[in-house]
Structures are given as structure tokens and as C-alpha cells.
Short mmCIF file of C-alpha atoms in Angstrom, two decimals:
data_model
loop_
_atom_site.label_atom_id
_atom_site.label_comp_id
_atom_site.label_asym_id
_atom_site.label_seq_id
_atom_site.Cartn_x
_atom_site.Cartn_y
_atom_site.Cartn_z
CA UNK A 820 38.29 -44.90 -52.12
CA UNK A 821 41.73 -43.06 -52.18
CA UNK A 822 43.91 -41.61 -53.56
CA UNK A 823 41.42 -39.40 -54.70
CA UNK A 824 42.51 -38.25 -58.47
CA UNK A 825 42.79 -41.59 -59.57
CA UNK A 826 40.46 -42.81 -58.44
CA UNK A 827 38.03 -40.28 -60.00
CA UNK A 828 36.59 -39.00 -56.33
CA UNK A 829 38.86 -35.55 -57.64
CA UNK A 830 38.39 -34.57 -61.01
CA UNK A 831 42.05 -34.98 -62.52
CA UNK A 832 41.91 -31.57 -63.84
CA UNK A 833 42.28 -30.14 -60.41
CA UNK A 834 45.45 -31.68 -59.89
CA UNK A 835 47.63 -28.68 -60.79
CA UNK A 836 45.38 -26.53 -58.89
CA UNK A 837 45.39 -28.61 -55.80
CA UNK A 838 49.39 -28.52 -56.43
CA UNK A 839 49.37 -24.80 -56.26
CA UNK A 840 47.59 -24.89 -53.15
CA UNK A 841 49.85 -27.90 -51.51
CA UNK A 842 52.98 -26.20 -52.82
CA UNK A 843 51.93 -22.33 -51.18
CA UNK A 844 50.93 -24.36 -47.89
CA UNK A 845 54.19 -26.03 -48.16
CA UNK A 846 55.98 -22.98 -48.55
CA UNK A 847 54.47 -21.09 -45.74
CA UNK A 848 54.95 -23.57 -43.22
CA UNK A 849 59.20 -23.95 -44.62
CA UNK A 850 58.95 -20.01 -43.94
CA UNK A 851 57.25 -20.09 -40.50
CA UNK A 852 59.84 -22.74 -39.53
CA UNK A 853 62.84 -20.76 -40.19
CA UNK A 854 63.89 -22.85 -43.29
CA UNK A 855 64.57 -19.95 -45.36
CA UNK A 856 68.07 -19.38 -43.59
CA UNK A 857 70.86 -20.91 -44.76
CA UNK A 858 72.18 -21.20 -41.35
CA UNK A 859 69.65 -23.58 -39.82
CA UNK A 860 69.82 -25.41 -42.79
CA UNK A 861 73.61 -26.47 -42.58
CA UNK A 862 73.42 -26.63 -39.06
CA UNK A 863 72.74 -30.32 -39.21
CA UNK A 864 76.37 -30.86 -41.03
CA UNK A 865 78.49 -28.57 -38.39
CA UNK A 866 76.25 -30.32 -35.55
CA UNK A 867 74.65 -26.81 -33.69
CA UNK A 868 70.72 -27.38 -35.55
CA UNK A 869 69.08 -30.21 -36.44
CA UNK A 870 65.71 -29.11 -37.53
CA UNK A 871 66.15 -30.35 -40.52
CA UNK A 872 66.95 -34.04 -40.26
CA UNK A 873 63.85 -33.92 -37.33
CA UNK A 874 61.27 -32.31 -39.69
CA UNK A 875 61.88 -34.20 -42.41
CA UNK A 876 62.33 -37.70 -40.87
CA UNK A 877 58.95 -36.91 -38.06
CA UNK A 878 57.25 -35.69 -41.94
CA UNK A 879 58.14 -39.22 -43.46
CA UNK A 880 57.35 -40.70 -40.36
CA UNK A 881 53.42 -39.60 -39.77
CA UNK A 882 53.31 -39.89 -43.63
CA UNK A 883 54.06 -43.14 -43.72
CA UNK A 884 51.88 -44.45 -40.75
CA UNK A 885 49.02 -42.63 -41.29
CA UNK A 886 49.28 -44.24 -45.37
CA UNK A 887 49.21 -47.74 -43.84
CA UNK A 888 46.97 -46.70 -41.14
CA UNK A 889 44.36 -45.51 -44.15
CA UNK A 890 45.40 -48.41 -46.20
CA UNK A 891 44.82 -50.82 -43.29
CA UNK A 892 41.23 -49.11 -42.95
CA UNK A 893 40.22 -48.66 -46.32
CA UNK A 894 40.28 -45.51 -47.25
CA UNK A 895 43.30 -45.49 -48.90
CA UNK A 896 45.17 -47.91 -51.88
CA UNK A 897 48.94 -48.28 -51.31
CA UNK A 898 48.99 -50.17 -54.30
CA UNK A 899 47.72 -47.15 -56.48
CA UNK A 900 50.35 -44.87 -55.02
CA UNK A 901 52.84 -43.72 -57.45
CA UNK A 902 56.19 -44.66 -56.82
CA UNK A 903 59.23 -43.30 -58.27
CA UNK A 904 60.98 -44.59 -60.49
CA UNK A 905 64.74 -45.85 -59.74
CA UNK A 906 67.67 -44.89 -61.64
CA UNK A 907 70.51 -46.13 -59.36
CA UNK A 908 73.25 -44.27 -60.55
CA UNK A 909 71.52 -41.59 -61.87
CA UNK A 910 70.38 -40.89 -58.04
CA UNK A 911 73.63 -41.90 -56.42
CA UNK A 912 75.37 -38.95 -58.67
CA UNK A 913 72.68 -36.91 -58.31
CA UNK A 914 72.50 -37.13 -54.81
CA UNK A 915 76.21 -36.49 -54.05
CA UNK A 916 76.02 -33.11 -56.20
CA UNK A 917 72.84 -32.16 -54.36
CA UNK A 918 74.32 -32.97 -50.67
CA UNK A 919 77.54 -31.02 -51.94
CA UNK A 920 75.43 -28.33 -52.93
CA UNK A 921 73.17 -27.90 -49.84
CA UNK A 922 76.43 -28.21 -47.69
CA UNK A 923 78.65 -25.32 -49.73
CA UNK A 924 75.54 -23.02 -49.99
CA UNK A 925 73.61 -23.79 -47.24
CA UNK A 926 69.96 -24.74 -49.04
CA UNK A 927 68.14 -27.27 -50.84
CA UNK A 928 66.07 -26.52 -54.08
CA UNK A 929 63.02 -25.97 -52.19
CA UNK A 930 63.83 -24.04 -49.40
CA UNK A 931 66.17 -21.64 -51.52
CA UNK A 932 63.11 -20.44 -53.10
CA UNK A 933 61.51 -19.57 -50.02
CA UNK A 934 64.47 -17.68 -49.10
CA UNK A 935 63.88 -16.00 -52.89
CA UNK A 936 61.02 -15.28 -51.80
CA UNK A 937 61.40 -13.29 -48.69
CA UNK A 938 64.49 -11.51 -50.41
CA UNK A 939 67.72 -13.65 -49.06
CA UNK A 940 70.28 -12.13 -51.28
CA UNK A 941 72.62 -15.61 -50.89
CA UNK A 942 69.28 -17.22 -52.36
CA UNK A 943 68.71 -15.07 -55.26
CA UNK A 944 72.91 -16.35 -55.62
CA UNK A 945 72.02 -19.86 -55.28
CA UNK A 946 69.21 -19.80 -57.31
CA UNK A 947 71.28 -18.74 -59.78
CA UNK A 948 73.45 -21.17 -59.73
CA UNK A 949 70.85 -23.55 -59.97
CA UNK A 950 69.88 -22.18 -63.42
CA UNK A 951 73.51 -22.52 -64.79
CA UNK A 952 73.62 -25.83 -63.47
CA UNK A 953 70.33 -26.90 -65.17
CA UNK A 954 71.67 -24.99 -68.53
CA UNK A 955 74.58 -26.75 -68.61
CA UNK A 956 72.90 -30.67 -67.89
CA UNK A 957 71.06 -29.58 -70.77
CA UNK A 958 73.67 -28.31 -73.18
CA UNK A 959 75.69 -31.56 -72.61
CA UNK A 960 72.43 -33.96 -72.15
CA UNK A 961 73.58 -35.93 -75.07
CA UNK A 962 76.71 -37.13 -72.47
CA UNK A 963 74.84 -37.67 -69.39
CA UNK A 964 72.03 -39.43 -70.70
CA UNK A 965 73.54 -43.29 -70.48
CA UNK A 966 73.43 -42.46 -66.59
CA UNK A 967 70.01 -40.34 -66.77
CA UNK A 968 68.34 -43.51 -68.52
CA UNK A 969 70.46 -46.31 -67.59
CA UNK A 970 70.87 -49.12 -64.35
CA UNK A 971 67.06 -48.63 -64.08
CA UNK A 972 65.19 -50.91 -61.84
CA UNK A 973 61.86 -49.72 -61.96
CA UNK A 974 59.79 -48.44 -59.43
CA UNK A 975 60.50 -50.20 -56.81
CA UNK A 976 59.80 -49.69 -52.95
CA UNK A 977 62.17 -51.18 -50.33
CA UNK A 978 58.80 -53.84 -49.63
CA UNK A 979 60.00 -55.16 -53.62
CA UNK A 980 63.72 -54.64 -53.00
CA UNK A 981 64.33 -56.06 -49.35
CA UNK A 982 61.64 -58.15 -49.35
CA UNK A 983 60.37 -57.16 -45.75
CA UNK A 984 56.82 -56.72 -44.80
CA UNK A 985 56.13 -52.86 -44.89
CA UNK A 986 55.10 -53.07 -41.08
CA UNK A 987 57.59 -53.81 -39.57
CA UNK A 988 59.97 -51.70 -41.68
CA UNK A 989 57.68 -48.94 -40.70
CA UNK A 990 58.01 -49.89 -36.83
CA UNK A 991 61.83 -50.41 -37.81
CA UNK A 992 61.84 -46.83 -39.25
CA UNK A 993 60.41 -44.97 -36.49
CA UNK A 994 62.41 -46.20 -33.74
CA UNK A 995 65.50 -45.39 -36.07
CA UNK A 996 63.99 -42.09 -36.14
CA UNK A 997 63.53 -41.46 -32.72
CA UNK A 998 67.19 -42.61 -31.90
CA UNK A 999 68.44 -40.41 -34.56
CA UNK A 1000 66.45 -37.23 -32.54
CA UNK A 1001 68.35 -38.44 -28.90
CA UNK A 1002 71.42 -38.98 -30.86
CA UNK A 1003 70.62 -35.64 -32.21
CA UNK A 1004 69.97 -33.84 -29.49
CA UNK A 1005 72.99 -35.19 -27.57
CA UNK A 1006 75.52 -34.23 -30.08
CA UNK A 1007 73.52 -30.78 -30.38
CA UNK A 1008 74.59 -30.46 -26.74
CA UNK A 1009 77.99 -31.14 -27.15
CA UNK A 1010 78.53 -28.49 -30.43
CA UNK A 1011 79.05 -24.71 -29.40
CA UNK A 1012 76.11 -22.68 -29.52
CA UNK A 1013 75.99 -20.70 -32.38
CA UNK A 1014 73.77 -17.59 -32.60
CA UNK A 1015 72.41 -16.91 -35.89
CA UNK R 1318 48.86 -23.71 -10.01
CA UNK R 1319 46.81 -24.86 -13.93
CA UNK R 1320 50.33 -23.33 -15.75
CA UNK R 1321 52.79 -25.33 -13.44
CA UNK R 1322 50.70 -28.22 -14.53
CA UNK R 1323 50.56 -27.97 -18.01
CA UNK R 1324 54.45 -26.88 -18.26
CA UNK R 1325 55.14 -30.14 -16.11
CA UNK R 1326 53.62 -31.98 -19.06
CA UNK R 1327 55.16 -30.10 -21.74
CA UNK R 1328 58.39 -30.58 -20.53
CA UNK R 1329 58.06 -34.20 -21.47
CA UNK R 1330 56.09 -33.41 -24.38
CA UNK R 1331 58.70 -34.37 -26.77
CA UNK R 1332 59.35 -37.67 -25.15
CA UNK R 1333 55.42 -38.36 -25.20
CA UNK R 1334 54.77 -37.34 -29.14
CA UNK R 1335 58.35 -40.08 -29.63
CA UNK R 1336 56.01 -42.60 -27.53
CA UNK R 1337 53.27 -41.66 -29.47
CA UNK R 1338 54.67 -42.84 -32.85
CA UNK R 1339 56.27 -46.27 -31.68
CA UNK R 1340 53.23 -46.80 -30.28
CA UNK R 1341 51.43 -45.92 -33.34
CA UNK R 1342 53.82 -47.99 -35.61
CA UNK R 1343 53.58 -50.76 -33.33
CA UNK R 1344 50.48 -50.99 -33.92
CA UNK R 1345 50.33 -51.52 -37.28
CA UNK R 1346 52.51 -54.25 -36.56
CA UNK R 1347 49.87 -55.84 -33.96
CA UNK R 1348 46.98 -55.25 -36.06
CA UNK R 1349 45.41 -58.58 -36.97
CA UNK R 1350 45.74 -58.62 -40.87
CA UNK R 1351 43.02 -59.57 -43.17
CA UNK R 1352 42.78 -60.49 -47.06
CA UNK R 1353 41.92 -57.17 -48.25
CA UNK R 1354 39.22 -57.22 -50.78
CA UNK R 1355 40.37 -57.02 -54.55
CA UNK R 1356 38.09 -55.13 -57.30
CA UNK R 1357 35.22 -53.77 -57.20
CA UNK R 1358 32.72 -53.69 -54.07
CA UNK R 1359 30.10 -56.69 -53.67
CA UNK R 1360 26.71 -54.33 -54.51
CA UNK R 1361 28.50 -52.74 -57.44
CA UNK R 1362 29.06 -56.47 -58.92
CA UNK R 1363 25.61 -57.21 -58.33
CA UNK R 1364 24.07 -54.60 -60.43
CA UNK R 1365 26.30 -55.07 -62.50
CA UNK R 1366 25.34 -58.78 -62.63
CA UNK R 1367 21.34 -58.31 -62.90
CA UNK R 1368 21.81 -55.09 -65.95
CA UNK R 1369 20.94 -56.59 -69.04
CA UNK R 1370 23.43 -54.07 -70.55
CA UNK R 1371 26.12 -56.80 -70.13
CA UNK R 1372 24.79 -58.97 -72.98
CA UNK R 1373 25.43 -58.29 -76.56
CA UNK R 1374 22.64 -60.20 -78.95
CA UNK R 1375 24.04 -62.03 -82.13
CA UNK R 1376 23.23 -59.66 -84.32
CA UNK R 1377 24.29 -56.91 -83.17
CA UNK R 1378 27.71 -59.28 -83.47
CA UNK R 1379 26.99 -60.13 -86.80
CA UNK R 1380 26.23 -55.96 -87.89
CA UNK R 1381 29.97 -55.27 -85.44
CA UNK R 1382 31.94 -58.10 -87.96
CA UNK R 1383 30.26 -57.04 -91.18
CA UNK R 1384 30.89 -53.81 -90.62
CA UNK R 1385 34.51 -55.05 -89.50
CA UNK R 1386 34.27 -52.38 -86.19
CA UNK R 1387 38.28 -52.46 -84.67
CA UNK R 1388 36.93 -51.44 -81.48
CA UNK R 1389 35.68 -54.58 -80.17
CA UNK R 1390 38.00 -58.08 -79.33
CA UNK R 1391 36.04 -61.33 -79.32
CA UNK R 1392 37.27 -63.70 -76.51
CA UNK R 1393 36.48 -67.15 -76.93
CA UNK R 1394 36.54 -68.78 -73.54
CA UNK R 1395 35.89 -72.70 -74.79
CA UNK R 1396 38.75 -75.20 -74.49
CA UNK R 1397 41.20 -75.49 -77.58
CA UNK R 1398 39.71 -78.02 -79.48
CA UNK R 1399 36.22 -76.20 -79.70
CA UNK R 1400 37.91 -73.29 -80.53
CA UNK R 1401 40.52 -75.36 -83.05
CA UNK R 1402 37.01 -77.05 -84.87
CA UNK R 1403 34.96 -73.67 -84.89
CA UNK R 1404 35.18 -70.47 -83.34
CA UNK R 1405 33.71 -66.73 -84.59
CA UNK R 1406 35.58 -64.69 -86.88
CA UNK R 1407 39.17 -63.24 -85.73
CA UNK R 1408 38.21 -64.57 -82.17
CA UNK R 1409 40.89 -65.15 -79.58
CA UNK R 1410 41.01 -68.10 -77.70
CA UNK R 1411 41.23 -67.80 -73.94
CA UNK R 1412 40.10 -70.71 -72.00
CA UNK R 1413 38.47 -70.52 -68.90
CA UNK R 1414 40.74 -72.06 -66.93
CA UNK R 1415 43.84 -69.90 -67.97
CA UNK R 1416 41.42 -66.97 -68.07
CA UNK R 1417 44.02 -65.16 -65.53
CA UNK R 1418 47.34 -66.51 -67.35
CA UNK R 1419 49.95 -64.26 -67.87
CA UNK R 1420 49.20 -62.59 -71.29
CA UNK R 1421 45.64 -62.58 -71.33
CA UNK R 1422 45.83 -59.65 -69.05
CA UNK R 1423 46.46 -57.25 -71.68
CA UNK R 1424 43.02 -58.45 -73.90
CA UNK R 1425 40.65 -58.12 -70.89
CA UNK R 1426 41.98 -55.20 -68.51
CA UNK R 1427 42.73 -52.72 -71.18
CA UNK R 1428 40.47 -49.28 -72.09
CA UNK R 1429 40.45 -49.59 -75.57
CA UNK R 1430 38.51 -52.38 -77.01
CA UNK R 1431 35.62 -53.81 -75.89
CA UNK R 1432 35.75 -56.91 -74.59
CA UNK R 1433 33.03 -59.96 -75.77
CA UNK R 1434 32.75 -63.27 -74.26
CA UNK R 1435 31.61 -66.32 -75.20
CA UNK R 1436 31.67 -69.90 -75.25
CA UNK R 1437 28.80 -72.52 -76.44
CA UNK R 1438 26.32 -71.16 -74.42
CA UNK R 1439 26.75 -68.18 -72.41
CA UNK R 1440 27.46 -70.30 -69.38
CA UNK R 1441 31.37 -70.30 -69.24
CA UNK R 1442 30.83 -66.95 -70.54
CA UNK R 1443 28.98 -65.48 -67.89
CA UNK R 1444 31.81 -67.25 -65.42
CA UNK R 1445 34.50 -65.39 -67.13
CA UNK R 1446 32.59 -61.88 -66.70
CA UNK R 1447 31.98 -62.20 -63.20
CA UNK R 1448 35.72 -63.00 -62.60
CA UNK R 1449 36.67 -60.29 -64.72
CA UNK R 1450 34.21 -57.69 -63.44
CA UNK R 1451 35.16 -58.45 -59.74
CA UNK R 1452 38.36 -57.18 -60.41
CA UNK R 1453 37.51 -54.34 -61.62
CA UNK R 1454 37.75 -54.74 -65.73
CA UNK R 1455 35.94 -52.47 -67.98
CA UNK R 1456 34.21 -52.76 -71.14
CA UNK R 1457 33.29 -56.38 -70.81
CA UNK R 1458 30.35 -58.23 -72.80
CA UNK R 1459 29.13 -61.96 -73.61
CA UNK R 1460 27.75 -63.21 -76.32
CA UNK R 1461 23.69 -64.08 -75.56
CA UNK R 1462 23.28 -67.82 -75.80
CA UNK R 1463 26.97 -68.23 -77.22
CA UNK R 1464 28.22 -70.37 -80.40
CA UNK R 1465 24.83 -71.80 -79.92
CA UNK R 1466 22.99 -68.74 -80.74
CA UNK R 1467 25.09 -67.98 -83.01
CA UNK R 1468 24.48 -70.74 -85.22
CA UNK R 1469 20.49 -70.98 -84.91
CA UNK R 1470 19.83 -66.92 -85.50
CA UNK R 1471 22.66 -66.33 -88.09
CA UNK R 1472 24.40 -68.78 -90.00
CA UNK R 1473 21.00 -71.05 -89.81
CA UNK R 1474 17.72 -68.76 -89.45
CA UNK R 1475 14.53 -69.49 -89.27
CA UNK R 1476 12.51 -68.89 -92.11
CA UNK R 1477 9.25 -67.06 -90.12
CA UNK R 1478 6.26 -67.92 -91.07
CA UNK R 1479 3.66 -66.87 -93.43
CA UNK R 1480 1.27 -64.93 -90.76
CA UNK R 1481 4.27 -63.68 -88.81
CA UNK R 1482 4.38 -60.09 -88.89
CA UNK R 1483 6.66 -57.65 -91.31
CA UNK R 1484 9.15 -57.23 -88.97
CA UNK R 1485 10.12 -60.84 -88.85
CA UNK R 1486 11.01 -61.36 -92.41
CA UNK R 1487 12.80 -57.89 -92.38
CA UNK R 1488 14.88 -59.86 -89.66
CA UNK R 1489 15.38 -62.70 -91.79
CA UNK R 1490 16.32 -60.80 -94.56
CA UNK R 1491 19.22 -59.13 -92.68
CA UNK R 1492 20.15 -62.44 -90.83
CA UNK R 1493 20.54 -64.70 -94.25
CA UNK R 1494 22.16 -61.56 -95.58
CA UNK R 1495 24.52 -61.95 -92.67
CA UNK R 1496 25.14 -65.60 -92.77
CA UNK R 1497 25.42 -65.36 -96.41
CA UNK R 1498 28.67 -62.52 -95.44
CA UNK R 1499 29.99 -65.73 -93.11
CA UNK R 1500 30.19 -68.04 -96.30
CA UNK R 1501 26.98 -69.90 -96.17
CA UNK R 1502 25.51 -70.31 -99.57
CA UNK R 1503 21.40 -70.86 -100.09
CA UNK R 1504 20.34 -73.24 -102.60
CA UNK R 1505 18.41 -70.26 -104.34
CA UNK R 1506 21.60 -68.50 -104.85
CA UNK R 1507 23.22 -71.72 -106.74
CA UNK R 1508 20.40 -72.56 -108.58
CA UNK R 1509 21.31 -73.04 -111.92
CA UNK R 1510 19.32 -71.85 -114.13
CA UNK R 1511 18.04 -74.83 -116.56
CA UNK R 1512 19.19 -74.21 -119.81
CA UNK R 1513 16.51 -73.64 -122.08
CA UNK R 1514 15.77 -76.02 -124.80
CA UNK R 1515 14.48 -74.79 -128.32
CA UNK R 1516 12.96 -77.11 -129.75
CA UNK R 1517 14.30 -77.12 -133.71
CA UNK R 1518 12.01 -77.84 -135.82
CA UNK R 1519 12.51 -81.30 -137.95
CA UNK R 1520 14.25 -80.99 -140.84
CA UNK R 1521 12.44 -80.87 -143.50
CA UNK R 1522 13.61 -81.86 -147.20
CA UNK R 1523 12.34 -80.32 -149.43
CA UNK R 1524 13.24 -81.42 -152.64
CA UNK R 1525 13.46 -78.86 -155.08
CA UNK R 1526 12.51 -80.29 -158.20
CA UNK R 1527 13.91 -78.95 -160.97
CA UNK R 1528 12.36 -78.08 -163.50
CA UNK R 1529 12.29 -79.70 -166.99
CA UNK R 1530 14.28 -77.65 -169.33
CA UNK R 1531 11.84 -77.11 -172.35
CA UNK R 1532 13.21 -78.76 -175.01
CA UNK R 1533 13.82 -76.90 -177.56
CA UNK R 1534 10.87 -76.69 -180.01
CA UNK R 1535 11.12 -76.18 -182.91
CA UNK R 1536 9.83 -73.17 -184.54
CA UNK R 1537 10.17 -70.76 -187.39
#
């Protein structure tokens, strides 16, 4: 049956529409959660927060089971999933900028438009910034692009690259995420408290 | 009394949605795994099987070819050395037994063309489609009654009869039109026309004879 847009159930014309709605929903519930300050958000590098890493890895996590869970039932193709594609050093440099980025100004892409949105003046900054970095990737694309197109591997999923049946790495994963939370929450004890 | 209650749970809440998870994730790991089913669902295979929409009649082949159609790829699922002694025009040869061979993915799951079987009869044919439809490929056809077919209704048709009805000789018209389009060549069209004979008449000698010169008489 699923996913549903390729496999007809959803016309594919909706699909911008239904990314409108998924992005506002997505947006609302970053808001609600406090991700539009920049000081929850690099909380989980100093050590006094760590929303962050415990959204995002509990987000992958019921993602990821309820996927095989749905796969495992039927209503739901893992195969037919897309995948991303991987560019290895492409996303190794890209990923270092990013993480410096989100450290120095205290937001990734998609929260700092949240914080644009409820008029965080540091945002509007960082936003800015993004736009001069995306100017200037473009104005000297012709010199990044052996990394942009190169060492790629196609899109591969750890099950391709590791060889390890997707089970268990998704048992694996979740008890790596619930250590990470006690580890968490243990060094979130030890930090000062910081009001913000 | 209710509120103590419920706030002695939630204090452990976190602790019990962590539980919660392995548990859940174990359990995909416990889960007794079956061959998942590939393609298309039984019921949709079998009406697919019993529509008579899946066949393709000779000539409608024979009006694709003439008319040279790109849109269609003929798949000839015999063995090599049927193929190598006959096969249809511009047909590819794809056994039956390396019908799933890497490279003869790309002629049968693809959107574009479609997709006709065929092999003497339409037995091996009609093997190859239901392989093919089970998982899922579009646009597929055989050939009705094959090679076989093939030769008795176009390259060789019957000549109806004299009482059979208009519509059968309009048939046969189009079919020996067709066959003659695939190189077969009637004895009407080679007749030679006898060349024809005049008779010449006998020659006949006529022998002028000349006439006496008068002698020269003498007068005054």
C-alpha cells in the first residue's frame, strides 16, 4: 500500500501541498518546544540542555520502528522509500561547517527560521549569514563541484553498507539511544544550571 | 489520593516510555519473519490472467510492423536456435529461461514501450507474462497462437471460400497484402506475361515481271 504518493493512493500533485502542511506542523511543534532559542539549542555542546540530541534521536527512533513495524505488517514498502544519496566527502565537509555553524551561532537551518519567524533578532543575523554563505557556494561552484559530485556511493543505507540486518541495528540503535539520554541526563546534572 | 497516584507513575514515566521502545525494537527482532510477497497481489494477477485484453491478434501485429509503430518491443521468448532460424521482424530474443537475466530487465519493466511476447505457440509466452505480471510489469502482451499463428493467418492465408461472406476476402486482401510487405511473393504477381506471338504472314514472292520493252516499231 504505502508510501502513499508513489504508490498512486495520493495523487503526486499534492505532494507540495502536503509539504506545506508537514513543514507548518513541523514548525509549530520546533516553536512550542522552545527550539527557537539559541540557547537551548547549544546547550547540548556546553552540557546544561539536551533537548536537542533527545528529540531528535527519540524522532529517529519511533520513525524508524514504526517504518519496520508498517513494513513488517504491510502497509508500508521500505524498499520504495527514498534514500539519500551519499556523497562522502561532500557530507563530511558539509557537516563540519554546519556543526561549526550551529555551535558559533547557536541554530540549525531549520530552527533559525522559526526563530525568524517569531522575531529573534540573532536569527534574522544568522539567516543572513546563511544567504552569503549560499551566494558565495554559488559564485565559486565551478571549485567546489569535484567534492559536490565526487566519492559518490549511491544511495546507500547502513543495511547495504554494514551489511547487518536492519533489526537488529534498529534494537542496536535504540538502546544506544536510551544510554545516550542517562548519559545525558547525568552529565546535565553535573553542568551548572544555567537560566536562560 | 487519584493525583498522588498518577504523579507516582509519572515520576517513572520517562523510564517506562525508554522501556517502551526496547521493548518495541525488540520486538521486531523476535518477530518470526516471513518471505514477504513480491508484485502484485494474487486477485489482481488473476484478472489480469482471465482479461482477454492481454492478447494481441496477428494482425493487429502485422498493421503495428507495417506501419513500423516505435512504441511497441517484440520479445521473442523461444530458445536461440528458433530464434537464430526464424523469428518476427526486429524481435529480441529473450529465452525463457534467462527471462530474469541481468539485462533483460530494462526491455520488460520499463514505461515506454509495450511489451509483446511470443514464442511458437503462445504457451512459453503466456509463462513469461505471468512471471512478468506477478512482479508487477506494465504494458505486457503475447502474441495469440505465436510464430504459429503467425505463419498460417499472415505470411500463408487462407484463401476463403467462394460462399464465405465479404468480410472474409476483405481480410484476405489485407493479410496477403501484409505477407506480401514480409517478402512473400504470389505466383500471380510473377507471372510473366507470355509474350505474344504475331504470326507473320509467309513471305510471299511476288515476282514482278517486267515488262517487255516494246521494241521499237518502226514507223513513219
Amino acid at each position: 500500500m504505502g508510501p502513499l504518493i508513489p504508490n498512486g493512493v495520493i495523487p503526486f500533485e499534492w505532494d507540495n501541498i502536503i509539504a506545506i502542511l508537514i513543514g507548518i506542523a513541523f514548525g509549530f511543534v520546533l516553536e512550542a518546544s522552545g527550539f527557537s532559542s539559541s540557547r537551548k539549542l547549544a546547550g547540548v555542546f556546553y552540557g546544561y540542555d539536551f533537548a536537542v540530541l533527545k528529540v531528535f534521536f527519540t524522532a529517529a527512533l519511533v520513525a524508524v520502528i514504526g517504518v519496520y513495524y508498517m513494513d513488517y505488517l504491510g502497509f508500508l514498502d521500505v524498499n520504495q522509500l527514498y534514500v539519500h544519496p551519499t556523497y562522502l566527502w561532500g557530507a563530511i565537509i558539509g557537516g563540519i561547517i554546519m556543526g561549526v555553524g550551529f555551535v558559533a551561532g547557536g541554530f540549525c537551518p531549520g530552527t533559525s527560521l522559526c526563530a525568524v519567524a517569531i522575531g529573534k533578532i540573532d536569527a534574522i543575523v544568522y539567516v543572513g549569514g546563511i544567504m552569503v554563505g549560499i551566494f558565495i557556494f554559488s559564485e565559486l561552484y565551478p571549485l567546489f563541484q569535484p567534492i559536490y559530485e565526487g566519492y559518490f556511493y549511491g544511495n546507500v543505507t547502513l543495511e547495504d553498507s554494514l551489511g547487518i540486518n536492519p533489526y537488529w541495528f534498529v534494537f542496536i540503535f535504540s538502546i544506544i539511544a536510551i544510554v545516550a539520554f542517562v548519559i545525558s541526563d547525568m552529565v546535565q546534572k553535573r553542568v551548572k544550571k544555567i537560566f536562560y | 489520593m487519584v493525583k498522588k497516584k498518577i504523579a507516582k507513575v509519572l515520576a517513572f514515566r520517562y523510564k517506562i516510555l525508554a522501556a517502551i521502545l526496547i521493548l518495541l525494537a525488540g520486538g521486531l527482532v523476535l518477530l518470526p519473519k516471513y518471505q514477504k510477497h513480491e508484485g502484485i497481489k494474487p486477485e489482481e494477477l488473476l484478472s489480469n490472467t482471465i482479461s482477454p485484453e492481454r492478447y494481441m491478434t496477428t494482425d493487429r501485429l502485422a498493421h503495428i510492423l507495417i506501419n513500423q509503430d516505435p512504441s511497441f518491443i517484440l520479445i521473442d521468448v523461444r530458445d536461440e536456435k528458433s530464434f537464430a532460424s526464424y523469428s518476427l521482424p526486429n524481435a529480441i530474443n529473450i529465452p525463457l529461461e534467462k527471462l530474469f537475466d541481468e539485462g533483460s530487465d530494462s526491455y520488460l519493466n520499463q514505461n515506454q514501450f509495450d511489451v509483446v511476447l511470443f514464442s511458437n505457440d503462445n504457451f512459453y509466452a503466456d509463462q513469461a507474462w505471468i512471471l512478468c505480471n506477478r512482479l508487477g510489469y506494465k504494458h505486457m502482451r503475447v502474441l495469440k497462437g505465436g510464430v504459429n499463428e503467425w505463419y498460417a493467418t499472415i505470411i500463408n492465408p487462407l484463401k476463403p471460400a467462394d460462399n464465405m461472406p465479404v468480410t472474409d476476402f476483405e481480410l484476405y486482401a489485407t493479410r496477403k497484402a501484409a505477407s506480401m510487405f514480409f517478402g512473400v511473393v504470389y505466383p500471380e504477381q510473377v507471372k510473366v506475361e507470355a509474350p505474344v506471338i504475331v504470326k507473320e504472314a509467309p513471305k510471299k514472292v511476288i515476282t514482278i515481271e517486267k515488262k517487255k520493252k516494246a521494241e521499237a516499231e518502226g514507223g513513219c
